[in-house]
């Protein structure tokens, strides 16, 4: 049990769905990231995915790829992301942090060092989209020992692997709405609600949906059946569009307000 579990339990009691933004840490720079995290919480976010930028983000569409490129200019790595989370916590942010990273940076850092750092950094969950199932047992054991939830992704094509994935799931189950890469979508495949229902019937954990969700209407649609909704690219695009304001000391607040207003209209 950690802050993530408590947050989902609290939301369940209130019959609310968690709004879970994704941002790339260090985009457009590290100072701004702490302010953006504060704005996300003020706008109604219930937890946040803090992305570790990576040079080869194979599951990401162009919006998050560009965010990774911008963040890599500031040499953002796993340690820097955890430090940023601690700065946000010290600045009064209460919501749980989920660290999002590809597997290679974790291997570079070393598995035990990685989970020790997550535990010390008060990180509640971790998502590693390209974690090979063969390596996931060892990673999950270390995650459990560090009281950090290794959140699995389940895709509509997971089929016979769903039971195995769900049997190892921690924190929540992240249902990927569509195949392909991240990025806003105008529509979703017709069986997406059935897919979510199938997953919900097979786990007691909260079930969240992500990939392509970019509007209040889409959040409302999925909030009917999900315990959480993840929005990444649409928010990262808002950050990108406001970089000139965010990087101008005199207009920074204006830029932050734009992001807060966009996220506020997502929360139902
Ligand atoms: O950007 P989208 O389409 O709103 O999807 C969420 C996504 O950004 C976030 O959860 C994420 C960012 N990169 C990923 C790679 C794989 C799976 C998930 C992700």
CSV table of C-alpha atoms and ligand atoms in Angstrom, one decimal:
chain,number,residue,atom,x,y,z
A,1,UNK,CA,0.0,0.0,0.0
A,2,UNK,CA,1.4,3.4,-0.9
A,3,UNK,CA,0.1,6.9,-1.8
A,4,UNK,CA,-1.1,5.7,-5.2
A,5,UNK,CA,-3.4,3.1,-3.6
A,6,UNK,CA,-4.7,5.7,-1.1
A,7,UNK,CA,-5.4,8.1,-3.9
A,8,UNK,CA,-7.4,5.5,-5.9
A,9,UNK,CA,-9.3,4.4,-2.8
A,10,UNK,CA,-10.2,8.1,-2.0
A,11,UNK,CA,-11.4,8.7,-5.6
A,12,UNK,CA,-13.4,5.5,-5.5
A,13,UNK,CA,-15.2,6.6,-2.4
A,14,UNK,CA,-16.0,9.9,-4.2
A,15,UNK,CA,-17.1,8.0,-7.4
A,16,UNK,CA,-14.4,9.9,-9.3
A,17,UNK,CA,-12.0,8.9,-12.0
A,18,UNK,CA,-8.3,9.8,-11.6
A,19,UNK,CA,-7.0,12.3,-14.2
A,20,UNK,CA,-3.4,11.2,-14.9
A,21,UNK,CA,-1.4,13.6,-17.1
A,22,UNK,CA,2.0,12.6,-18.6
A,23,UNK,CA,4.7,15.2,-19.1
A,24,UNK,CA,8.3,15.0,-20.1
A,25,UNK,CA,10.6,16.3,-17.3
A,26,UNK,CA,12.8,19.1,-18.4
A,27,UNK,CA,10.5,20.2,-21.2
A,28,UNK,CA,11.0,23.1,-21.9
A,29,UNK,CA,13.4,23.3,-18.9
A,30,UNK,CA,13.8,21.9,-15.4
A,31,UNK,CA,12.7,25.0,-13.4
A,32,UNK,CA,9.5,25.2,-15.4
A,33,UNK,CA,8.8,21.5,-14.8
A,34,UNK,CA,8.2,22.0,-11.1
A,35,UNK,CA,5.8,24.9,-11.8
A,36,UNK,CA,4.0,22.8,-14.4
A,37,UNK,CA,3.5,19.9,-12.0
A,38,UNK,CA,2.0,22.4,-9.5
A,39,UNK,CA,-0.3,23.7,-12.2
A,40,UNK,CA,-1.4,20.1,-13.1
A,41,UNK,CA,-2.4,19.4,-9.5
A,42,UNK,CA,-4.2,22.8,-9.2
A,43,UNK,CA,-6.0,22.0,-12.4
A,44,UNK,CA,-7.4,18.7,-10.9
A,45,UNK,CA,-4.7,16.1,-11.8
A,46,UNK,CA,-4.8,13.2,-9.2
A,47,UNK,CA,-1.4,11.8,-10.0
A,48,UNK,CA,1.2,12.5,-12.7
A,49,UNK,CA,3.4,10.4,-15.0
A,50,UNK,CA,6.9,12.0,-15.0
A,51,UNK,CA,8.6,11.0,-18.3
A,52,UNK,CA,12.3,10.4,-18.5
A,53,UNK,CA,13.4,11.7,-21.9
A,54,UNK,CA,15.0,9.1,-24.2
A,55,UNK,CA,16.8,9.3,-27.5
A,56,UNK,CA,14.9,6.4,-29.0
A,57,UNK,CA,11.3,6.7,-27.8
A,58,UNK,CA,9.9,3.9,-30.0
A,59,UNK,CA,6.4,4.0,-28.6
A,60,UNK,CA,6.0,7.7,-28.8
A,61,UNK,CA,4.5,9.9,-31.5
A,62,UNK,CA,6.0,13.1,-32.8
A,63,UNK,CA,4.7,15.4,-29.9
A,64,UNK,CA,6.4,13.4,-27.2
A,65,UNK,CA,9.4,12.7,-29.4
A,66,UNK,CA,10.0,16.5,-29.7
A,67,UNK,CA,9.5,16.9,-25.9
A,68,UNK,CA,12.2,14.3,-25.3
A,69,UNK,CA,14.6,16.1,-27.7
A,70,UNK,CA,14.0,19.4,-25.9
A,71,UNK,CA,14.5,17.8,-22.4
A,72,UNK,CA,17.6,15.9,-23.5
A,73,UNK,CA,19.3,19.3,-24.2
A,74,UNK,CA,19.1,19.7,-20.4
A,75,UNK,CA,20.7,16.3,-19.8
A,76,UNK,CA,17.7,15.0,-18.0
A,77,UNK,CA,18.1,11.5,-16.8
A,78,UNK,CA,16.4,9.2,-14.2
A,79,UNK,CA,18.2,10.8,-11.2
A,80,UNK,CA,17.2,14.3,-12.4
A,81,UNK,CA,13.6,13.2,-12.8
A,82,UNK,CA,13.5,11.9,-9.2
A,83,UNK,CA,15.2,15.1,-8.0
A,84,UNK,CA,12.5,17.1,-9.8
A,85,UNK,CA,9.8,15.0,-8.2
A,86,UNK,CA,11.3,15.8,-4.8
A,87,UNK,CA,11.4,19.5,-5.6
A,88,UNK,CA,7.7,19.4,-6.5
A,89,UNK,CA,7.0,17.5,-3.3
A,90,UNK,CA,8.9,20.2,-1.3
A,91,UNK,CA,7.0,22.8,-3.2
A,92,UNK,CA,3.8,21.4,-1.7
A,93,UNK,CA,2.6,19.0,-4.4
A,94,UNK,CA,0.6,16.2,-2.7
A,95,UNK,CA,-0.3,13.8,-5.5
A,96,UNK,CA,1.5,10.6,-6.2
A,97,UNK,CA,4.3,10.5,-8.8
A,98,UNK,CA,4.7,7.8,-11.4
A,99,UNK,CA,8.0,7.6,-13.1
A,100,UNK,CA,7.8,6.7,-16.8
A,101,UNK,CA,11.0,5.4,-18.5
A,102,UNK,CA,12.1,3.1,-21.3
A,103,UNK,CA,14.1,0.1,-20.0
A,104,UNK,CA,17.5,1.0,-21.3
A,105,UNK,CA,18.1,4.0,-18.9
A,106,UNK,CA,17.1,1.6,-16.1
A,107,UNK,CA,19.7,-1.0,-17.2
A,108,UNK,CA,22.3,1.8,-17.5
A,109,UNK,CA,21.6,2.9,-13.9
A,110,UNK,CA,21.4,-0.6,-12.5
A,111,UNK,CA,18.2,-2.2,-11.3
A,112,UNK,CA,18.8,-2.0,-7.5
A,113,UNK,CA,20.2,1.5,-7.7
A,114,UNK,CA,17.1,2.4,-9.7
A,115,UNK,CA,14.6,1.1,-7.2
A,116,UNK,CA,16.5,2.4,-4.2
A,117,UNK,CA,16.4,5.9,-5.8
A,118,UNK,CA,12.6,5.6,-6.5
A,119,UNK,CA,11.9,4.6,-2.9
A,120,UNK,CA,14.0,7.5,-1.5
A,121,UNK,CA,12.3,9.8,-4.0
A,122,UNK,CA,8.8,8.9,-2.8
A,123,UNK,CA,7.8,7.7,-6.2
A,124,UNK,CA,4.7,5.5,-6.0
A,125,UNK,CA,4.7,3.8,-9.4
A,126,UNK,CA,6.8,3.1,-12.5
A,127,UNK,CA,5.9,2.4,-16.1
A,128,UNK,CA,8.4,0.8,-18.4
A,129,UNK,CA,6.7,0.2,-21.7
A,130,UNK,CA,9.4,-1.9,-23.3
A,131,UNK,CA,10.2,-4.1,-20.3
A,132,UNK,CA,10.5,-7.6,-21.8
A,133,UNK,CA,8.2,-10.1,-20.0
A,134,UNK,CA,11.3,-12.3,-19.4
A,135,UNK,CA,13.0,-9.6,-17.3
A,136,UNK,CA,9.8,-8.4,-15.6
A,137,UNK,CA,9.8,-11.0,-12.7
A,138,UNK,CA,13.1,-9.7,-11.3
A,139,UNK,CA,12.1,-6.0,-11.9
A,140,UNK,CA,8.7,-6.6,-10.2
A,141,UNK,CA,10.3,-8.3,-7.1
A,142,UNK,CA,12.7,-5.3,-6.7
A,143,UNK,CA,9.7,-2.9,-7.2
A,144,UNK,CA,7.7,-4.7,-4.6
A,145,UNK,CA,10.6,-4.6,-2.1
A,146,UNK,CA,10.9,-0.9,-2.7
A,147,UNK,CA,7.1,-0.4,-2.3
A,148,UNK,CA,6.9,1.0,-5.8
A,149,UNK,CA,4.2,-0.3,-8.1
A,150,UNK,CA,5.3,-1.7,-11.5
A,151,UNK,CA,2.3,-0.7,-13.5
A,152,UNK,CA,1.7,-3.0,-16.6
A,153,UNK,CA,0.4,-2.0,-20.0
A,154,UNK,CA,-2.3,-4.1,-21.5
A,155,UNK,CA,-3.1,-3.7,-25.2
A,156,UNK,CA,-6.1,-4.9,-27.2
A,157,UNK,CA,-3.8,-7.5,-28.8
A,158,UNK,CA,-2.5,-8.8,-25.4
A,159,UNK,CA,-5.2,-11.6,-25.6
A,160,UNK,CA,-3.8,-14.8,-24.1
A,161,UNK,CA,-1.1,-12.9,-22.3
A,162,UNK,CA,-3.6,-10.7,-20.4
A,163,UNK,CA,-4.0,-13.3,-17.5
A,164,UNK,CA,-0.3,-13.5,-17.0
A,165,UNK,CA,0.2,-9.7,-17.2
A,166,UNK,CA,-2.7,-9.2,-14.7
A,167,UNK,CA,-1.5,-11.8,-12.3
A,168,UNK,CA,1.7,-9.7,-11.9
A,169,UNK,CA,0.1,-6.3,-12.0
A,170,UNK,CA,0.6,-3.7,-9.3
A,171,UNK,CA,-0.9,-0.3,-8.6
A,172,UNK,CA,-3.2,-0.1,-11.5
A,173,UNK,CA,-3.6,-1.7,-15.0
A,174,UNK,CA,-2.8,0.7,-17.9
A,175,UNK,CA,-5.1,-0.2,-20.8
A,176,UNK,CA,-3.7,1.1,-24.1
A,177,UNK,CA,-6.7,2.3,-26.1
A,178,UNK,CA,-5.1,1.7,-29.5
A,179,UNK,CA,-2.2,0.1,-31.3
A,180,UNK,CA,0.6,2.2,-32.6
A,181,UNK,CA,2.3,5.1,-30.8
A,182,UNK,CA,1.2,7.9,-28.4
A,183,UNK,CA,-0.7,10.8,-29.9
A,184,UNK,CA,-4.1,12.4,-29.9
A,185,UNK,CA,-6.8,10.5,-31.7
A,186,UNK,CA,-10.2,11.7,-33.0
A,187,UNK,CA,-11.7,8.3,-32.5
A,188,UNK,CA,-11.0,4.8,-31.0
A,189,UNK,CA,-11.7,1.3,-32.2
A,190,UNK,CA,-15.3,0.2,-31.7
A,191,UNK,CA,-14.5,-2.5,-29.2
A,192,UNK,CA,-12.5,-0.3,-26.8
A,193,UNK,CA,-15.1,-0.3,-24.0
A,194,UNK,CA,-15.5,-4.1,-24.3
A,195,UNK,CA,-11.7,-4.4,-24.1
A,196,UNK,CA,-11.7,-2.3,-20.9
A,197,UNK,CA,-14.6,-4.3,-19.5
A,198,UNK,CA,-12.7,-7.6,-20.2
A,199,UNK,CA,-9.7,-6.3,-18.2
A,200,UNK,CA,-11.9,-5.0,-15.3
A,201,UNK,CA,-13.5,-8.4,-14.9
A,202,UNK,CA,-10.1,-10.0,-14.5
A,203,UNK,CA,-8.5,-7.7,-11.9
A,204,UNK,CA,-9.3,-6.1,-8.6
A,205,UNK,CA,-6.8,-3.3,-9.3
A,206,UNK,CA,-7.9,0.1,-10.6
A,207,UNK,CA,-8.0,0.2,-14.4
A,208,UNK,CA,-6.9,3.2,-16.4
A,209,UNK,CA,-7.0,4.0,-20.1
A,210,UNK,CA,-4.4,5.9,-22.1
A,211,UNK,CA,-3.3,6.7,-25.7
A,212,UNK,CA,-5.0,9.3,-27.8
A,213,UNK,CA,-7.2,10.9,-25.2
A,214,UNK,CA,-7.2,14.7,-25.7
A,215,UNK,CA,-10.5,16.3,-24.8
A,216,UNK,CA,-13.0,16.7,-22.0
A,217,UNK,CA,-15.5,14.7,-24.0
A,218,UNK,CA,-13.2,11.8,-24.4
A,219,UNK,CA,-12.2,11.9,-20.7
A,220,UNK,CA,-15.9,11.9,-19.8
A,221,UNK,CA,-16.6,8.9,-22.1
A,222,UNK,CA,-13.8,6.8,-20.5
A,223,UNK,CA,-14.5,8.1,-16.9
A,224,UNK,CA,-17.8,6.2,-17.1
A,225,UNK,CA,-15.9,2.8,-17.0
A,226,UNK,CA,-12.3,3.5,-15.9
A,227,UNK,CA,-10.7,4.4,-12.6
A,228,UNK,CA,-8.2,6.5,-14.3
A,229,UNK,CA,-7.6,8.3,-17.6
A,230,UNK,CA,-4.1,9.2,-18.9
A,231,UNK,CA,-3.6,12.2,-21.1
A,232,UNK,CA,-0.1,12.9,-22.4
A,233,UNK,CA,0.4,14.2,-25.9
A,234,UNK,CA,-2.4,16.8,-25.7
A,235,UNK,CA,-0.9,18.3,-22.6
A,236,UNK,CA,2.6,18.1,-23.9
A,237,UNK,CA,1.4,19.9,-27.0
A,238,UNK,CA,0.0,22.7,-24.8
A,239,UNK,CA,3.4,23.0,-23.1
A,240,UNK,CA,5.1,23.1,-26.6
A,241,UNK,CA,2.7,25.8,-27.8
A,242,UNK,CA,3.4,27.9,-24.8
A,243,UNK,CA,7.2,27.6,-24.7
A,244,UNK,CA,7.7,31.3,-25.8
A,245,UNK,CA,5.6,32.4,-22.8
A,246,UNK,CA,7.0,29.9,-20.3
A,247,UNK,CA,10.6,30.9,-21.1
A,248,UNK,CA,9.9,34.6,-20.8
A,249,UNK,CA,10.2,35.6,-17.1
A,250,UNK,CA,7.6,38.4,-17.7
A,251,UNK,CA,5.0,36.1,-19.3
A,252,UNK,CA,5.7,32.8,-17.5
A,253,UNK,CA,2.6,33.0,-15.4
A,254,UNK,CA,0.5,33.5,-18.5
A,255,UNK,CA,2.0,30.4,-20.1
A,256,UNK,CA,1.3,28.4,-16.9
A,257,UNK,CA,-2.2,29.6,-16.8
A,258,UNK,CA,-2.8,28.4,-20.4
A,259,UNK,CA,-1.7,24.9,-19.3
A,260,UNK,CA,-3.8,25.0,-16.2
A,261,UNK,CA,-6.9,26.0,-18.2
A,262,UNK,CA,-6.4,23.2,-20.7
A,263,UNK,CA,-6.1,20.6,-18.1
A,264,UNK,CA,-9.0,22.0,-16.0
A,265,UNK,CA,-11.4,21.4,-18.9
A,266,UNK,CA,-10.3,17.7,-19.1
A,267,UNK,CA,-11.3,17.0,-15.5
A,268,UNK,CA,-14.9,16.0,-15.3
B,1,LIG,O1,0.2,10.7,-25.4
B,1,LIG,P1,-1.1,10.0,-25.2
B,1,LIG,O2,-1.6,9.6,-26.6
B,1,LIG,O3,-2.1,10.9,-24.5
B,1,LIG,O4,-0.9,8.7,-24.4
B,1,LIG,C1,-0.4,8.7,-23.0
B,1,LIG,C2,1.1,8.6,-23.0
B,1,LIG,O5,1.6,9.9,-23.4
B,1,LIG,C3,1.9,8.2,-21.8
B,1,LIG,O6,1.2,7.4,-21.0
B,1,LIG,C4,3.1,7.6,-22.4
B,1,LIG,C5,4.1,8.4,-22.9
B,1,LIG,N1,5.0,7.6,-23.6
B,1,LIG,C6,4.5,6.3,-23.7
B,1,LIG,C7,4.9,5.2,-24.3
B,1,LIG,C8,4.2,4.0,-24.2
B,1,LIG,C9,3.0,4.0,-23.4
B,1,LIG,C10,2.6,5.1,-22.7
B,1,LIG,C11,3.3,6.3,-22.9
